[in-house]
Short mmCIF file of C-alpha atoms and ligand atoms in Angstrom, two decimals:
data_model
loop_
_atom_site.label_atom_id
_atom_site.label_comp_id
_atom_site.label_asym_id
_atom_site.label_seq_id
_atom_site.Cartn_x
_atom_site.Cartn_y
_atom_site.Cartn_z
CA UNK A 1 -60.83 2.64 -68.34
CA UNK A 2 -60.67 2.51 -64.59
CA UNK A 3 -57.58 1.56 -62.65
CA UNK A 4 -58.47 -0.03 -59.32
CA UNK A 5 -56.51 -1.25 -56.34
CA UNK A 6 -57.96 -4.31 -54.59
CA UNK A 7 -56.48 -4.76 -51.13
CA UNK A 8 -56.49 -8.16 -49.40
CA UNK A 9 -56.01 -7.69 -45.66
CA UNK A 10 -55.60 -10.99 -43.72
CA UNK A 11 -58.33 -11.92 -41.23
CA UNK A 12 -56.01 -14.39 -39.52
CA UNK A 13 -52.40 -15.41 -39.90
CA UNK A 14 -52.11 -17.05 -43.32
CA UNK A 15 -49.71 -19.99 -43.02
CA UNK A 16 -49.62 -21.41 -46.49
CA UNK A 17 -48.27 -18.49 -48.48
CA UNK A 18 -47.78 -20.49 -51.67
CA UNK A 19 -51.39 -21.73 -51.83
CA UNK A 20 -52.62 -18.25 -50.97
CA UNK A 21 -50.64 -16.68 -53.79
CA UNK A 22 -52.00 -19.34 -56.16
CA UNK A 23 -55.52 -18.52 -55.05
CA UNK A 24 -54.93 -14.83 -55.70
CA UNK A 25 -53.56 -15.56 -59.17
CA UNK A 26 -56.55 -17.86 -59.84
CA UNK A 27 -58.90 -15.04 -58.88
CA UNK A 28 -57.17 -12.51 -61.14
CA UNK A 29 -56.95 -14.98 -64.02
CA UNK A 30 -60.66 -15.76 -63.55
CA UNK A 31 -61.49 -12.05 -63.71
CA UNK A 32 -59.39 -11.68 -66.86
CA UNK A 33 -61.00 -14.64 -68.59
CA UNK A 34 -64.45 -13.35 -67.63
CA UNK A 35 -63.60 -10.06 -69.35
CA UNK A 36 -63.82 -8.15 -66.05
CA UNK A 37 -60.21 -6.92 -66.06
CA UNK A 38 -57.53 -6.48 -68.71
CA UNK A 39 -54.38 -8.55 -69.07
CA UNK A 40 -52.19 -5.88 -67.42
CA UNK A 41 -53.01 -6.95 -63.83
CA UNK A 42 -50.35 -6.78 -61.15
CA UNK A 43 -50.18 -8.57 -57.79
CA UNK A 44 -48.11 -7.06 -54.99
CA UNK A 45 -47.23 -8.50 -51.57
CA UNK A 46 -46.60 -6.14 -48.69
CA UNK A 47 -45.95 -7.89 -45.38
CA UNK A 48 -48.99 -10.08 -44.71
CA UNK A 49 -51.23 -8.12 -47.08
CA UNK A 50 -51.61 -8.30 -50.83
CA UNK A 51 -52.79 -5.75 -53.36
CA UNK A 52 -53.88 -6.20 -56.95
CA UNK A 53 -53.76 -3.36 -59.46
CA UNK A 54 -56.22 -3.95 -62.27
CA UNK A 55 -57.79 -2.14 -65.22
CA UNK A 56 -61.55 -2.54 -65.61
CA UNK A 57 -63.68 -1.63 -68.66
CA UNK A 58 -66.55 -0.20 -66.58
CA UNK A 59 -67.01 1.11 -63.04
CA UNK A 60 -69.03 -1.99 -62.06
CA UNK A 61 -66.94 -4.62 -63.87
CA UNK A 62 -66.12 -6.45 -60.64
CA UNK A 63 -69.79 -7.29 -60.00
CA UNK A 64 -70.21 -10.95 -59.09
CA UNK A 65 -72.80 -11.44 -61.87
CA UNK A 66 -70.06 -10.95 -64.47
CA UNK A 67 -67.70 -13.55 -62.97
CA UNK A 68 -67.22 -17.02 -64.35
CA UNK A 69 -67.23 -20.05 -62.07
CA UNK A 70 -63.44 -19.95 -61.47
CA UNK A 71 -63.35 -16.31 -60.35
CA UNK A 72 -66.39 -16.89 -58.12
CA UNK A 73 -64.84 -19.98 -56.49
CA UNK A 74 -61.49 -18.28 -55.88
CA UNK A 75 -63.23 -15.23 -54.42
CA UNK A 76 -65.24 -17.40 -52.04
CA UNK A 77 -62.04 -19.03 -50.75
CA UNK A 78 -60.22 -15.68 -50.54
CA UNK A 79 -63.00 -14.09 -48.50
CA UNK A 80 -62.38 -16.67 -45.75
CA UNK A 81 -58.78 -15.51 -45.47
CA UNK A 82 -58.93 -11.82 -46.30
CA UNK A 83 -60.95 -8.68 -45.94
CA UNK A 84 -61.29 -7.19 -49.41
CA UNK A 85 -61.48 -3.49 -50.20
CA UNK A 86 -61.28 -1.57 -53.45
CA UNK A 87 -60.06 1.88 -54.26
CA UNK A 88 -60.42 3.66 -57.61
CA UNK A 89 -56.99 5.05 -58.52
CA UNK A 90 -58.06 6.89 -61.66
CA UNK A 91 -58.09 6.49 -65.39
CA UNK A 92 -55.70 4.17 -67.20
CA UNK A 93 -54.38 6.39 -70.00
CA UNK A 94 -53.02 3.40 -71.86
CA UNK A 95 -56.52 2.24 -72.79
CA UNK A 96 -59.53 3.55 -74.71
CA UNK A 97 -62.97 3.92 -73.14
CA UNK A 98 -65.49 1.11 -73.52
CA UNK A 99 -68.74 1.30 -75.47
CA UNK A 100 -71.47 3.00 -73.46
CA UNK A 101 -74.29 2.66 -76.01
CA UNK A 102 -77.60 2.12 -74.25
CA UNK A 103 -78.83 -0.26 -76.94
CA UNK A 104 -77.19 -3.28 -78.48
CA UNK A 105 -75.54 -2.43 -81.83
CA UNK A 106 -76.70 -3.61 -85.27
CA UNK A 107 -73.38 -5.35 -85.74
CA UNK A 108 -70.18 -6.30 -83.94
CA UNK A 109 -66.62 -6.42 -85.22
CA UNK A 110 -63.78 -8.63 -84.07
CA UNK A 111 -60.68 -6.48 -84.10
CA UNK A 112 -57.45 -6.11 -82.21
CA UNK A 113 -53.88 -4.94 -82.75
CA UNK A 114 -50.60 -4.68 -80.94
CA UNK A 115 -51.85 -1.50 -79.31
CA UNK A 116 -55.25 -2.78 -78.15
CA UNK A 117 -55.56 -4.39 -74.76
CA UNK A 118 -59.30 -3.81 -74.61
CA UNK A 119 -61.83 -6.50 -75.51
CA UNK A 120 -61.48 -7.40 -79.22
CA UNK A 121 -65.24 -7.16 -79.74
CA UNK A 122 -66.14 -3.70 -81.04
CA UNK A 123 -69.58 -2.15 -81.10
CA UNK A 124 -70.72 -1.44 -84.68
CA UNK A 125 -72.37 1.81 -83.62
CA UNK A 126 -69.58 3.61 -81.76
CA UNK A 127 -66.55 1.48 -82.68
CA UNK A 128 -65.51 1.15 -79.03
CA UNK A 129 -64.82 -2.14 -77.27
CA UNK A 130 -67.58 -4.16 -75.65
CA UNK A 131 -66.58 -5.81 -72.34
CA UNK A 132 -66.46 -9.56 -72.92
CA UNK A 133 -68.82 -10.29 -70.02
CA UNK A 134 -71.53 -8.76 -72.20
CA UNK A 135 -70.89 -11.43 -74.82
CA UNK A 136 -71.96 -15.10 -74.52
CA UNK A 137 -69.51 -17.95 -74.02
CA UNK A 138 -68.97 -19.71 -77.34
CA UNK A 139 -68.71 -23.39 -78.24
CA UNK A 140 -65.32 -25.03 -77.85
CA UNK A 141 -64.00 -25.24 -81.41
CA UNK A 142 -64.19 -28.71 -82.89
CA UNK A 143 -66.60 -30.11 -80.32
CA UNK A 144 -70.30 -30.69 -80.62
CA UNK A 145 -72.42 -28.54 -78.38
CA UNK A 146 -69.87 -28.07 -75.59
CA UNK A 147 -69.69 -24.45 -74.37
CA UNK A 148 -66.63 -22.77 -72.91
CA UNK A 149 -66.96 -21.55 -69.34
CA UNK A 150 -64.75 -18.51 -69.91
CA UNK A 151 -63.80 -16.33 -72.89
CA UNK A 152 -60.76 -18.47 -73.50
CA UNK A 153 -60.88 -18.76 -77.32
CA UNK A 154 -61.50 -15.05 -77.86
CA UNK A 155 -58.72 -13.98 -75.48
CA UNK A 156 -56.27 -16.54 -76.89
CA UNK A 157 -57.02 -15.38 -80.43
CA UNK A 158 -56.40 -11.80 -79.27
CA UNK A 159 -53.10 -12.66 -77.59
CA UNK A 160 -51.94 -14.56 -80.68
CA UNK A 161 -52.96 -11.70 -82.97
CA UNK A 162 -51.12 -9.14 -80.87
CA UNK A 163 -47.99 -11.30 -80.77
CA UNK A 164 -48.06 -11.67 -84.57
CA UNK A 165 -48.69 -7.94 -85.02
CA UNK A 166 -45.68 -7.22 -82.78
CA UNK A 167 -43.43 -9.33 -85.02
CA UNK A 168 -44.93 -7.70 -88.14
CA UNK A 169 -44.23 -4.22 -86.75
CA UNK A 170 -40.66 -5.25 -85.99
CA UNK A 171 -40.28 -6.48 -89.61
CA UNK A 172 -39.61 -10.02 -88.42
CA UNK A 173 -40.94 -12.95 -90.45
CA UNK A 174 -42.81 -10.53 -92.74
CA UNK A 175 -44.25 -13.11 -95.06
CA UNK A 176 -45.60 -15.29 -92.25
CA UNK A 177 -46.98 -12.47 -90.10
CA UNK A 178 -48.64 -10.60 -92.97
CA UNK A 179 -50.29 -13.77 -94.27
CA UNK A 180 -51.62 -14.62 -90.82
CA UNK A 181 -53.33 -11.23 -90.49
CA UNK A 182 -54.28 -10.71 -94.14
CA UNK A 183 -55.12 -14.06 -95.73
CA UNK A 184 -58.51 -15.59 -95.17
CA UNK A 185 -57.10 -19.11 -95.08
CA UNK A 186 -54.59 -18.47 -92.27
CA UNK A 187 -55.17 -20.14 -88.92
CA UNK A 188 -55.48 -16.70 -87.28
CA UNK A 189 -58.21 -15.56 -89.72
CA UNK A 190 -60.03 -18.88 -89.60
CA UNK A 191 -60.12 -18.85 -85.80
CA UNK A 192 -61.25 -15.22 -85.76
CA UNK A 193 -64.04 -15.93 -88.24
CA UNK A 194 -65.12 -18.95 -86.22
CA UNK A 195 -65.43 -16.68 -83.15
CA UNK A 196 -67.47 -14.17 -85.22
CA UNK A 197 -69.77 -16.93 -86.45
CA UNK A 198 -70.33 -18.15 -82.91
CA UNK A 199 -71.14 -14.67 -81.58
CA UNK A 200 -73.53 -14.11 -84.45
CA UNK A 201 -75.35 -17.38 -83.85
CA UNK A 202 -75.62 -16.80 -80.13
CA UNK A 203 -76.60 -13.11 -80.17
CA UNK A 204 -78.49 -12.87 -83.49
CA UNK A 205 -76.35 -9.79 -84.25
CA UNK A 206 -74.05 -9.92 -87.31
CA UNK A 207 -70.39 -10.13 -86.30
CA UNK A 208 -67.76 -9.06 -88.84
CA UNK A 209 -64.13 -10.03 -88.99
CA UNK A 210 -61.65 -7.20 -89.50
CA UNK A 211 -59.15 -8.10 -92.20
CA UNK A 212 -55.76 -6.43 -92.05
CA UNK A 213 -54.42 -4.75 -95.19
CA UNK A 214 -51.07 -3.16 -95.72
CA UNK A 215 -51.52 0.43 -97.04
CA UNK A 216 -54.49 -0.34 -99.34
CA UNK A 217 -57.48 -2.64 -99.17
CA UNK A 218 -58.33 -4.63 -102.32
CA UNK A 219 -61.08 -3.15 -104.53
CA UNK A 220 -63.17 -6.30 -104.31
CA UNK A 221 -64.10 -8.41 -101.30
CA UNK A 222 -61.28 -10.96 -100.96
CA UNK A 223 -63.76 -13.73 -100.32
CA UNK A 224 -66.62 -13.33 -102.84
CA UNK A 225 -65.09 -10.79 -105.24
CA UNK A 226 -68.07 -8.42 -104.83
CA UNK A 227 -67.94 -4.65 -104.33
CA UNK A 228 -67.34 -3.78 -100.69
CA UNK A 229 -66.25 -0.12 -100.51
CA UNK A 230 -68.68 1.87 -98.40
CA UNK A 231 -69.94 5.16 -99.78
CA UNK A 232 -71.71 7.87 -97.85
CA UNK A 233 -72.13 5.77 -94.74
CA UNK A 234 -70.80 7.34 -91.55
CA UNK A 235 -68.83 4.64 -89.83
CA UNK A 236 -65.33 3.85 -88.61
CA UNK A 237 -64.48 1.35 -91.38
CA UNK A 238 -64.18 1.81 -95.14
CA UNK A 239 -64.98 -1.64 -96.51
CA UNK A 240 -67.70 -4.05 -95.56
CA UNK A 241 -69.00 -7.21 -97.23
CA UNK A 242 -72.29 -8.18 -95.65
CA UNK A 243 -72.37 -11.53 -97.37
CA UNK A 244 -68.92 -12.63 -96.15
CA UNK A 245 -69.02 -10.74 -92.83
CA UNK A 246 -65.71 -9.02 -93.55
CA UNK A 247 -64.63 -5.43 -92.90
CA UNK A 248 -61.46 -3.46 -93.56
CA UNK A 249 -60.23 0.10 -93.53
CA UNK A 250 -57.78 2.18 -95.56
CA UNK A 251 -58.17 4.48 -98.55
ZN1 ZN B 1 -71.25 1.37 -78.69
ZN1 ZN B 2 -67.66 -10.94 -99.83
#
């Protein structure tokens, strides 16, 4: 993924430094929640100028058409105060490349882990992450017909998952953390499957939930009890239940 420096050079003397900093944070948060940049953004002040260091999934991720209403509003206000310029610094070696498939895949997978900062939506064809601005906004959970105006639920689920995975890796609260990632009735799994269901309804492309297993996946689908081991199919996962929209890997 691309690491970019966005420089904000003041057009005039900016008096209200606090409001300006808030505006800059709003802009970066808006870009993050639109899926245009990753969570690892950094804001630096140098004299009267500011610089943001961000990681983007694609070379054109900052395009205005990918921004949500909050990023667009903040940018409009910032442009009155600053001259903006961008510079590509290079490749962020801490991240994997995004999906570059020309066509939409036959299926998506919701997957993340402690080590994944990329979008948690994976392309079923290449297994790489799909920038969230290529996915629709989903309904706010528990409401009727009200859409989100950012990828809030997906990103929150990802942050929660990564935090739980961190505790699991550190052998803290083993029973709780394993259940959250492995059991279908945990809040983490239920929320993840809700997100999958929403994406599937809105894109007409099946969206599978990746279920974590420690060492070995069960022989039968943990939801319907049917056979789910894949044989002879060239893909990046080992288990898939089409009926339950679940996938897993492991021998
Ligand atoms: Zn792909
Ligand atoms: Zn099943």
